mmCIF file of C-alpha atoms in Angstrom:
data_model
loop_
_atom_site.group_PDB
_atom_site.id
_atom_site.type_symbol
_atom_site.label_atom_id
_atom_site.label_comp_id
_atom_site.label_asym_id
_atom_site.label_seq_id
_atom_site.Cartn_x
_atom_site.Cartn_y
_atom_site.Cartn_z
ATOM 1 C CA UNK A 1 138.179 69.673 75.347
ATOM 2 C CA UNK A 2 137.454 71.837 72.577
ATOM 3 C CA UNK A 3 134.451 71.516 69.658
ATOM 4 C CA UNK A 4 137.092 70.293 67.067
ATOM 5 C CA UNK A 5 137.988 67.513 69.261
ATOM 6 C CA UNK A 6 135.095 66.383 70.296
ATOM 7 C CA UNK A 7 133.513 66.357 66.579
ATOM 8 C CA UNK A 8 136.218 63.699 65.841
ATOM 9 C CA UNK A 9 135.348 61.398 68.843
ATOM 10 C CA UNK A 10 131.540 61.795 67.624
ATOM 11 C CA UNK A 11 133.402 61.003 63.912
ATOM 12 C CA UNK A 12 135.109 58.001 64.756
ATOM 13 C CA UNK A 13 132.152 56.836 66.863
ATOM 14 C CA UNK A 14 129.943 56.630 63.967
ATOM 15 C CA UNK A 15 132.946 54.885 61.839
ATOM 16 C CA UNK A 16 133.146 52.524 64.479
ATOM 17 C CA UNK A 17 129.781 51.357 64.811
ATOM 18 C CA UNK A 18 129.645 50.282 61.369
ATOM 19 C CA UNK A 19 132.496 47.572 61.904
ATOM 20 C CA UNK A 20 131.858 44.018 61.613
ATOM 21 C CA UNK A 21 130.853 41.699 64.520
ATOM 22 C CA UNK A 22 134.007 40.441 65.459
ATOM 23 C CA UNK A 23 135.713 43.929 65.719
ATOM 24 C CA UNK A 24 132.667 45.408 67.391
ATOM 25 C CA UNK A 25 133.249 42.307 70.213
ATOM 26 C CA UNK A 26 137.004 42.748 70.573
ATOM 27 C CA UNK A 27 136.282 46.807 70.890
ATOM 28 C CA UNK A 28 134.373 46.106 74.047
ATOM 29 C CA UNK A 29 137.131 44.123 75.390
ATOM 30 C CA UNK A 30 139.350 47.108 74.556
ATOM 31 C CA UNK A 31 137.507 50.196 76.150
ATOM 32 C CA UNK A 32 135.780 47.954 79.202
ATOM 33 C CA UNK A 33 132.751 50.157 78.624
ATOM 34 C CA UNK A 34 134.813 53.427 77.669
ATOM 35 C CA UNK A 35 134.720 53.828 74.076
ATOM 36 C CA UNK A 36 135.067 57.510 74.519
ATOM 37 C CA UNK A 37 138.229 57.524 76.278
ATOM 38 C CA UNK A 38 139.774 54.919 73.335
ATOM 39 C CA UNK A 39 138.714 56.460 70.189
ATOM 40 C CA UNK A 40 140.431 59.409 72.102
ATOM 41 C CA UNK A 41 143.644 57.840 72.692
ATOM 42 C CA UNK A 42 144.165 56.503 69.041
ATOM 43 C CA UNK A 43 143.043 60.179 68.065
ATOM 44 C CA UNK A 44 145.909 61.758 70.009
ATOM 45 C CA UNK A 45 148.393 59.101 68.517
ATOM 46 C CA UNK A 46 147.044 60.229 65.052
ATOM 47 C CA UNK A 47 147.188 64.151 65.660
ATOM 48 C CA UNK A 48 143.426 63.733 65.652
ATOM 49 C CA UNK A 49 142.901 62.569 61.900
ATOM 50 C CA UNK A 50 140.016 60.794 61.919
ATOM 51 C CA UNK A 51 140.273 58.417 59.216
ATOM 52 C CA UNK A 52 143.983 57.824 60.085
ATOM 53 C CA UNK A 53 143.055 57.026 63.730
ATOM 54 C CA UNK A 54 140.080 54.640 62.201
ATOM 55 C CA UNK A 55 142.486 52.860 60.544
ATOM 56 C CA UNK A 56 145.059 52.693 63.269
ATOM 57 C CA UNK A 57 142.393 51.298 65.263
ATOM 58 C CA UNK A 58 141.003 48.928 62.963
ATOM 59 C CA UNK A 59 144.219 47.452 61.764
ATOM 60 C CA UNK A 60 144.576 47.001 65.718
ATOM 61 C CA UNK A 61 141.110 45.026 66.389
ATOM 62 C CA UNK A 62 142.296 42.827 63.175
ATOM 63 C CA UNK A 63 145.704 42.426 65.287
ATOM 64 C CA UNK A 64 143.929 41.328 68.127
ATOM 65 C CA UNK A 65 141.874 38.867 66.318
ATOM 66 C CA UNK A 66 144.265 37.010 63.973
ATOM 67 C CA UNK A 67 146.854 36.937 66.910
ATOM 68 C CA UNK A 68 143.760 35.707 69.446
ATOM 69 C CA UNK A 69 145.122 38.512 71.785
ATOM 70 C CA UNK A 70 141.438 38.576 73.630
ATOM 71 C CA UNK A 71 142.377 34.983 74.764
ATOM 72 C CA UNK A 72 145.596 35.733 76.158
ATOM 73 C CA UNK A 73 144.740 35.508 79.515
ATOM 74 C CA UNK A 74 143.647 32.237 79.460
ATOM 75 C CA UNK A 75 147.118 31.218 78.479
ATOM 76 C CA UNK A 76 149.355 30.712 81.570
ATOM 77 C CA UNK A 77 152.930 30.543 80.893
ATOM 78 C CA UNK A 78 154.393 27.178 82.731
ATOM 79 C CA UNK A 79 155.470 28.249 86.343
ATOM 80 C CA UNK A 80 159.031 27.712 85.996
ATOM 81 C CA UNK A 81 159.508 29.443 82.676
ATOM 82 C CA UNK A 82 156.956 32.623 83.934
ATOM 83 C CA UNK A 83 159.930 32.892 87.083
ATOM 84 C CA UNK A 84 162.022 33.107 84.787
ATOM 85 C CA UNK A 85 160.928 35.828 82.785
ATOM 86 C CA UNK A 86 160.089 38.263 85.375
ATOM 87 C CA UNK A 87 163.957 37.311 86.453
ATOM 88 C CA UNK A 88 164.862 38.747 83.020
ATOM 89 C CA UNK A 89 161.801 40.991 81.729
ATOM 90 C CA UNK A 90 161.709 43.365 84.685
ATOM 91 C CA UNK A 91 158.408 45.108 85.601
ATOM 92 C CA UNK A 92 156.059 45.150 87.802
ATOM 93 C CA UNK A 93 152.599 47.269 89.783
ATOM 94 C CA UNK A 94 154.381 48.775 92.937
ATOM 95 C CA UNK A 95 151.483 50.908 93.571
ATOM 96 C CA UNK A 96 149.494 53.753 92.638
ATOM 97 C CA UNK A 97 149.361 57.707 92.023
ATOM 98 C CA UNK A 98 147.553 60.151 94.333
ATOM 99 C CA UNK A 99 145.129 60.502 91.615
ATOM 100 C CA UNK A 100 144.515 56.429 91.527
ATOM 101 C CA UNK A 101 146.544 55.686 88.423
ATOM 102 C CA UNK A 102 148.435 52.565 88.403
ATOM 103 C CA UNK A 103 152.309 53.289 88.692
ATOM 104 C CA UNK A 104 154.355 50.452 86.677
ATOM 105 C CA UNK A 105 158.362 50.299 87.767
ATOM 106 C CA UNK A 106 160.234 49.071 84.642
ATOM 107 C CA UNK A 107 164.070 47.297 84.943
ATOM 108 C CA UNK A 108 165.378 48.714 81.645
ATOM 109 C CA UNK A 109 168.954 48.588 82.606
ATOM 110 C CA UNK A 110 168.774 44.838 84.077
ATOM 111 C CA UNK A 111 166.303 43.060 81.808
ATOM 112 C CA UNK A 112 168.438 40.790 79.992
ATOM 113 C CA UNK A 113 165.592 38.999 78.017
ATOM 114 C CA UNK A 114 167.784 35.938 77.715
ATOM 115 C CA UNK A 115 165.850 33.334 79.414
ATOM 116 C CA UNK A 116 163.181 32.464 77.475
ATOM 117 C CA UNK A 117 161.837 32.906 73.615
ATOM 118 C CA UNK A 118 160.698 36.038 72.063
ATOM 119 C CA UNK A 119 157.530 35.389 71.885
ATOM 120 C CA UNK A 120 157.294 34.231 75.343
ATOM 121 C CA UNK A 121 158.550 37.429 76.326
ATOM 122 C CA UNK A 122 156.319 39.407 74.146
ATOM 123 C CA UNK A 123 153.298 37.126 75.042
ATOM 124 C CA UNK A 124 154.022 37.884 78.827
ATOM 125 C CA UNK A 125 154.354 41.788 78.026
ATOM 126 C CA UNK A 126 150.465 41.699 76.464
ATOM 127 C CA UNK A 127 149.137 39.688 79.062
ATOM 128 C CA UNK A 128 150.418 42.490 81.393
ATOM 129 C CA UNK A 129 149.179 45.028 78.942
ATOM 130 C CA UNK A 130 145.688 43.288 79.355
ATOM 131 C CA UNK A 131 145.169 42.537 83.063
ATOM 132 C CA UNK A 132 146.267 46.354 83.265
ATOM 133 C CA UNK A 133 143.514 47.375 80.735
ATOM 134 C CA UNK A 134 141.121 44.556 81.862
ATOM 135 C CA UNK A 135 141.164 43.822 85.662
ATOM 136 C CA UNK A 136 143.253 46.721 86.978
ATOM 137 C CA UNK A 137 141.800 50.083 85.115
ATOM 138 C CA UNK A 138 138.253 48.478 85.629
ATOM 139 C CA UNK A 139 138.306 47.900 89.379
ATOM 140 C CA UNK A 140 140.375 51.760 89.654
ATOM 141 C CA UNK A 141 137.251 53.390 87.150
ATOM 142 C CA UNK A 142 134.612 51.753 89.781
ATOM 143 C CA UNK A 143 136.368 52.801 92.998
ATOM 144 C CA UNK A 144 137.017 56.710 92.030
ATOM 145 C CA UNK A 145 133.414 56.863 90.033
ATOM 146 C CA UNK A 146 135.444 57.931 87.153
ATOM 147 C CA UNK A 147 137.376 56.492 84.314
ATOM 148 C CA UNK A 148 140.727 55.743 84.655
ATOM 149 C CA UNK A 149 142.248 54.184 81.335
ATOM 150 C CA UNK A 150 146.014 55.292 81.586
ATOM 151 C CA UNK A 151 149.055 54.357 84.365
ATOM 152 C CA UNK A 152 152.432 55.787 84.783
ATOM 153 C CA UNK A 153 155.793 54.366 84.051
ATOM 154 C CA UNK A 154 159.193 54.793 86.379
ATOM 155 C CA UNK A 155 162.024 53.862 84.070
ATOM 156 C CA UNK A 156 165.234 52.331 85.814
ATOM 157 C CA UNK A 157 168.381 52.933 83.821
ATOM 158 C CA UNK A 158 170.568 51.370 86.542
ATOM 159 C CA UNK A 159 173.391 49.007 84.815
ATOM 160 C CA UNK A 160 172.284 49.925 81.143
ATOM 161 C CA UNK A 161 175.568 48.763 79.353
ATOM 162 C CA UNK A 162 176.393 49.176 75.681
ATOM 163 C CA UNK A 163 175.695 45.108 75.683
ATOM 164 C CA UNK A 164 172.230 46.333 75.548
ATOM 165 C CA UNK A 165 172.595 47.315 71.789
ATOM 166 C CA UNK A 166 171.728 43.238 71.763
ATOM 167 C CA UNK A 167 167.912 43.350 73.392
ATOM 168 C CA UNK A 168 167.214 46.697 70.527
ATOM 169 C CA UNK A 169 165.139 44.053 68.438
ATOM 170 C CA UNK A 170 163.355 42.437 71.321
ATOM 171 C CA UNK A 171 162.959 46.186 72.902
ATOM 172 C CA UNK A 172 161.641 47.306 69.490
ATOM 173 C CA UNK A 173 159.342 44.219 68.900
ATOM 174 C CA UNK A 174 157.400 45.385 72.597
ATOM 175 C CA UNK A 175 157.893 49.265 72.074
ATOM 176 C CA UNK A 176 156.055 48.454 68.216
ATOM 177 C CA UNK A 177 152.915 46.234 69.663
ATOM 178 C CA UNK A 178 152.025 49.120 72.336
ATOM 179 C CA UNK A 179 152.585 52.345 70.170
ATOM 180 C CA UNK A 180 150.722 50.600 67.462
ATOM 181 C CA UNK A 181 147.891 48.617 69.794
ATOM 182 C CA UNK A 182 148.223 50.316 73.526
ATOM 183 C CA UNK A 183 148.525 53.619 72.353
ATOM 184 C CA UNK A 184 148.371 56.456 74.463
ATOM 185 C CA UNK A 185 148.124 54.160 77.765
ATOM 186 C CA UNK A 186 150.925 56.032 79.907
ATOM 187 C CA UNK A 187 150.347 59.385 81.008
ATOM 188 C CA UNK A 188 154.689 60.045 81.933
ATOM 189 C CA UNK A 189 157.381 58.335 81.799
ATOM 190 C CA UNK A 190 159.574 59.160 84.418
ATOM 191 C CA UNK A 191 163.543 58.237 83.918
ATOM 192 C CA UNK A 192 165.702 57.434 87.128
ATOM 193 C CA UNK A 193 168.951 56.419 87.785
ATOM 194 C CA UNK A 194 170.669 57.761 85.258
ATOM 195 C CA UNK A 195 174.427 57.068 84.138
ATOM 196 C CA UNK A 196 175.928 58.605 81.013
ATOM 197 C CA UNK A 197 174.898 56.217 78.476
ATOM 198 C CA UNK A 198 171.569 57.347 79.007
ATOM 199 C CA UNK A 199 172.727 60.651 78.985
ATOM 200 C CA UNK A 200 174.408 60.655 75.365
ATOM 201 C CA UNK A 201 171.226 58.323 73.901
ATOM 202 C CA UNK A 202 169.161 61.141 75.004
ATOM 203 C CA UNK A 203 170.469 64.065 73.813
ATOM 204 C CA UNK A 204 170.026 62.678 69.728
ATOM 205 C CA UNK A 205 167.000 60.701 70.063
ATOM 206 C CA UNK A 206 164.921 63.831 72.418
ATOM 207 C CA UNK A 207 164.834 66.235 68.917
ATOM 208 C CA UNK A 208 163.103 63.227 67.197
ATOM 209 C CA UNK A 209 160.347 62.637 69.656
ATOM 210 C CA UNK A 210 156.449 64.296 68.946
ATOM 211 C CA UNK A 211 156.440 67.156 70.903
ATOM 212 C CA UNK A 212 153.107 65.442 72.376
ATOM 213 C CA UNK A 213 156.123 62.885 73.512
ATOM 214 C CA UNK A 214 158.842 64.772 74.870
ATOM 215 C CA UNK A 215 156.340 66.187 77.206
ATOM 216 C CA UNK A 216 155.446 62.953 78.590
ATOM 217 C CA UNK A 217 159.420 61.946 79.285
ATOM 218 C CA UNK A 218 160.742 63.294 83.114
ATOM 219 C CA UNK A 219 164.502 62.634 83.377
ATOM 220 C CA UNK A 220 164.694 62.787 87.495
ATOM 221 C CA UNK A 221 167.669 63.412 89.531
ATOM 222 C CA UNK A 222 168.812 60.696 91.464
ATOM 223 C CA UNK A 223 166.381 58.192 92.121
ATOM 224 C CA UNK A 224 163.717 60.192 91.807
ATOM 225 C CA UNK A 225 162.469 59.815 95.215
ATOM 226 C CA UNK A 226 161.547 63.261 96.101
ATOM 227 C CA UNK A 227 159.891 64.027 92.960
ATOM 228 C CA UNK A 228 157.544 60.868 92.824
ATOM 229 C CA UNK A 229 156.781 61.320 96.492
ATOM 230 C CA UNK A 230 154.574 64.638 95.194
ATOM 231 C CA UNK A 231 152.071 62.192 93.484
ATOM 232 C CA UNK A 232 152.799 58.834 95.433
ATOM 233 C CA UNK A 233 152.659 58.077 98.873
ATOM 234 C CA UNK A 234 156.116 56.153 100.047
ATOM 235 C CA UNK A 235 154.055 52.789 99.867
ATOM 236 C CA UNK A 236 153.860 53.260 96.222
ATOM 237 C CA UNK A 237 157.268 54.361 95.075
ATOM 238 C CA UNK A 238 159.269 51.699 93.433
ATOM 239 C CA UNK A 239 161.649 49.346 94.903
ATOM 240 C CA UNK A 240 164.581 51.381 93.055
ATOM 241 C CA UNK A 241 163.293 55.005 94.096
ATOM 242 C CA UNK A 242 163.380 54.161 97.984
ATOM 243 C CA UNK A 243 166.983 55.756 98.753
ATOM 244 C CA UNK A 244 169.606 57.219 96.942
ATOM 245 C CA UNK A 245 172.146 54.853 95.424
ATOM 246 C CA UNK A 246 169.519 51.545 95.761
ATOM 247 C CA UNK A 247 169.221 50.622 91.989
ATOM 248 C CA UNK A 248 167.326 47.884 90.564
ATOM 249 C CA UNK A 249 168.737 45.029 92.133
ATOM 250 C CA UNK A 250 168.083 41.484 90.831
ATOM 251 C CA UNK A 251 164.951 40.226 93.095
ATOM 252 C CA UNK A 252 164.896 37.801 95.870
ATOM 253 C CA UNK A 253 162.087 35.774 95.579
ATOM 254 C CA UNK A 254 161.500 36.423 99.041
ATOM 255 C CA UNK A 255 161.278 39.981 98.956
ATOM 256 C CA UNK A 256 157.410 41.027 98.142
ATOM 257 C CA UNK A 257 158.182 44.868 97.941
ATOM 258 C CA UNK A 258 160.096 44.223 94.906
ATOM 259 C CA UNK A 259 157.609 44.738 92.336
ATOM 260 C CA UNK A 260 159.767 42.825 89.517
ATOM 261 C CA UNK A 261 159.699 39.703 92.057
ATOM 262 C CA UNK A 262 157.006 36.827 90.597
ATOM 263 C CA UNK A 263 156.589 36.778 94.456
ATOM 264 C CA UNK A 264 155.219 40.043 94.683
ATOM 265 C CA UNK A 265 151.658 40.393 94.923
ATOM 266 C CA UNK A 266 150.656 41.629 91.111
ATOM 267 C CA UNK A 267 152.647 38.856 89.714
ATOM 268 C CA UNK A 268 151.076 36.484 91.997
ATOM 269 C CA UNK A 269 147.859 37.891 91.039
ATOM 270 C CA UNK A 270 148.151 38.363 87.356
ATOM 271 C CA UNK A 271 149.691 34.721 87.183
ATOM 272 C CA UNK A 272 146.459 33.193 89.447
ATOM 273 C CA UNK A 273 144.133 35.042 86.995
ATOM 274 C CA UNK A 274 145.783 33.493 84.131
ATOM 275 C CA UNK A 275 145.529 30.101 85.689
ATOM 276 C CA UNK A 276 141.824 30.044 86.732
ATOM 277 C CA UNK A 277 140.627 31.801 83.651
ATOM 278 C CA UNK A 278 142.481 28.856 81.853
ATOM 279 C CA UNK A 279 140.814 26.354 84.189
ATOM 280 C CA UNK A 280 137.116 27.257 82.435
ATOM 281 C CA UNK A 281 138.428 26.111 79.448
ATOM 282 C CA UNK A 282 138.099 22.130 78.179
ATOM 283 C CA UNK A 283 141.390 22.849 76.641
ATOM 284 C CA UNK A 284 144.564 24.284 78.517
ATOM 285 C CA UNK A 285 146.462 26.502 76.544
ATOM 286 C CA UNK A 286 150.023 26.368 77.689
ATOM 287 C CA UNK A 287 152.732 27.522 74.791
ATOM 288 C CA UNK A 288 154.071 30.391 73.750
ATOM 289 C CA UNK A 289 151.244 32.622 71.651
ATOM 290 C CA UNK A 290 153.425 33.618 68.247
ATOM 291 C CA UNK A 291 151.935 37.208 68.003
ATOM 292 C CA UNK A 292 152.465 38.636 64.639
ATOM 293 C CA UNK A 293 154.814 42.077 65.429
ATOM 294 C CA UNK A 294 153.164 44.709 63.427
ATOM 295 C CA UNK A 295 155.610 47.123 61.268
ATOM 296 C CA UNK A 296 156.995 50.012 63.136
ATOM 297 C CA UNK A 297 156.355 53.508 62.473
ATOM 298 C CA UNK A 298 159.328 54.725 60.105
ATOM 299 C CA UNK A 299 160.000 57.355 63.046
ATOM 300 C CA UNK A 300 160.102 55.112 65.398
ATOM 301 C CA UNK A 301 162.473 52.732 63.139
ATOM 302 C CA UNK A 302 164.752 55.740 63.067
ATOM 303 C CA UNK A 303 165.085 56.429 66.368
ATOM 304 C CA UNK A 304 166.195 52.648 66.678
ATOM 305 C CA UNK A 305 168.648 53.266 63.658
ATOM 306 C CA UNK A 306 170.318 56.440 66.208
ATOM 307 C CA UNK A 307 170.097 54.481 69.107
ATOM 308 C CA UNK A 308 172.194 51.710 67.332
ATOM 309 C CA UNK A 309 174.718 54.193 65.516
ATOM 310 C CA UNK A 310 175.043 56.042 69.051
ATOM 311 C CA UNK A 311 175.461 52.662 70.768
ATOM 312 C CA UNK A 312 178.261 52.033 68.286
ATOM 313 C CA UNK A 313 180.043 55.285 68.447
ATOM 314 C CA UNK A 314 180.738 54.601 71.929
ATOM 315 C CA UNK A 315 182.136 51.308 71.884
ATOM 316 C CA UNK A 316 184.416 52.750 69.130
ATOM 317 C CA UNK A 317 185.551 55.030 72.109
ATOM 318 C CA UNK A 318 186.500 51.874 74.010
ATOM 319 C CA UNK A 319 183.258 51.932 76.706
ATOM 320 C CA UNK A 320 184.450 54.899 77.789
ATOM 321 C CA UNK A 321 183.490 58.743 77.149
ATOM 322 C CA UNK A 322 184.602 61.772 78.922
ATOM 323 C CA UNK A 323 185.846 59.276 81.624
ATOM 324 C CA UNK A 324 182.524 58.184 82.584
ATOM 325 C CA UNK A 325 182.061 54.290 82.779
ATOM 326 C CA UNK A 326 179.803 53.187 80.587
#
């Protein structure tokens, strides 16, 4: 890392220490003892302006606070409803990289987000967010001797349907609270399965990515098998990158490889966590937690505004385009 980079880490570390108590607490729940590798990821979302990455990570302690995100975990979500949501918020930990980062598989196409409230949807996406940063990056940093702060995403596009234009505030409500509070936490995004909608979206919203993005987004062929299988042993791929042609099928509760199942061991684990950290407390929390959903960037809120227009130019073509079934 070069001298100008490393003079706005030392920058930002002084800022930092002079914050009040309460921020200075809910910073070491953020960087786990890593305050290096933060104050470098909210650099890189800020082009490495110092005072704008102070603020961006200021505004997000305050966030954390007000919306008592540091308690989250102690929040289970009642067992029935929590089934439900991974049923129609689809992600899950199928494994991990060569390197030891954790690899997330993400339902895009399939997630329906129609069984439960918003914010119980976006209070199960930050307590996700948090065992990641909190349990999972932790125990990873102490078994390779190093840190490890970031994960990798697989993106499954299988059965993405212009109906999805209807889940664009719920998608934009997550997509704001981790640019704006998680920033900088996946290293690539890699895109699999696929069909032309995806195609079309891509070509107008790609030119109004940060380069810093674009990098980060892999469209694979196929699958993706082949590709992920250079930095993932089989064991690790996702449940919708095993074989050609396999998709993201709804889960069977039975079946522990898939990683979106609440059956499959993360879920089980993340959900047990919840549940005892809850139990040291004289006062279950059940409930939805109403997080506050911070503004979006105005780049980000037009690349929603294409997404939409391009979503709507297609069903003005009848679901159809170029004879591909959309």
């Amino acid at each position: 890392m070069g001298a100008a980079a490393e003079d706005a880490v030392k920058q930002l570390g002084l800022l930092m220490d002079q914050v009040e108590a309460p921020l200075g607490r809910s910073f070491q729940n953020v960087h786990q003892g890593h305050p290096r590798e933060t104050m470098l990821r909210f650099l890189k979302a800020r082009e490495w302006n110092v005072s704008k990455a102070h603020k961006m990570l200021v505004d997000s302690l305050n966030w954390r606070i007000q919306n008592e995100i540091d308690s989250v975990l102690e929040r289970p979500i009642p067992v029935d409803l929590y089934r439900s949501i991974r049923g129609s918020q689809l992600i899950g930990l199928s494994g991990y990289t060569k390197e030891g980062l954790p690899v997330f598989g993400i339902g895009v196409g399939q997630s329906t987000y129609d069984k439960a409230s918003v914010h119980y949807y976006v209070q199960s996406h930050i307590q996700i967010n948090e065992y990641r940063d909190r349990v999972i990056l932790p125990m990873l940093t102490k078994k390779y001797g190093r840190p490890i702060t970031t994960c990798i995403k697989v993106l499954d596009m299988t059965g993405l349907k212009l109906s999805a234009m209807s889940q664009m505030k719920m998608l934009s409500s997550i997509s704001t609270v981790d640019d704006l509070n998680y920033p900088e936490k996946s290293e690539t995004y890699y895109i699999v399965n696929v069909p032309y909608i995806f195609s079309a979206c891509w070509k107008v919203v790609k030119p109004l990515l940060q380069e810093r993005t674009k990098k980060k987004v892999k469209v694979l062929s196929g699958c993706g098998r082949d590709e992920l299988l250079q930095i993932m042993d089989y064991s690790s791929l996702p449940h919708f990158c095993r074989r050609e042609g396999s998709g993201s099928s709804k889960h069977s509760s039975a079946d522990v490889d898939d990683c979106f199942s609440p059956d499959h061991p993360f879920h089980k684990e993340l959900y047990g966590h919840t549940t005892e950290e809850s139990s040291h407390k004289e006062l279950l929390k059940m409930g939805s937690l109403h997080v506050s959903i911070p503004e979006p960037d105005p780049n980000d809120a037009k690349i929603v505004e294409v997404i939409e227009a391009e979503f709507h130019k297609m069903g003005g073509q009848n679901g159809s385009t170029n004879g591909h079934k959309v």
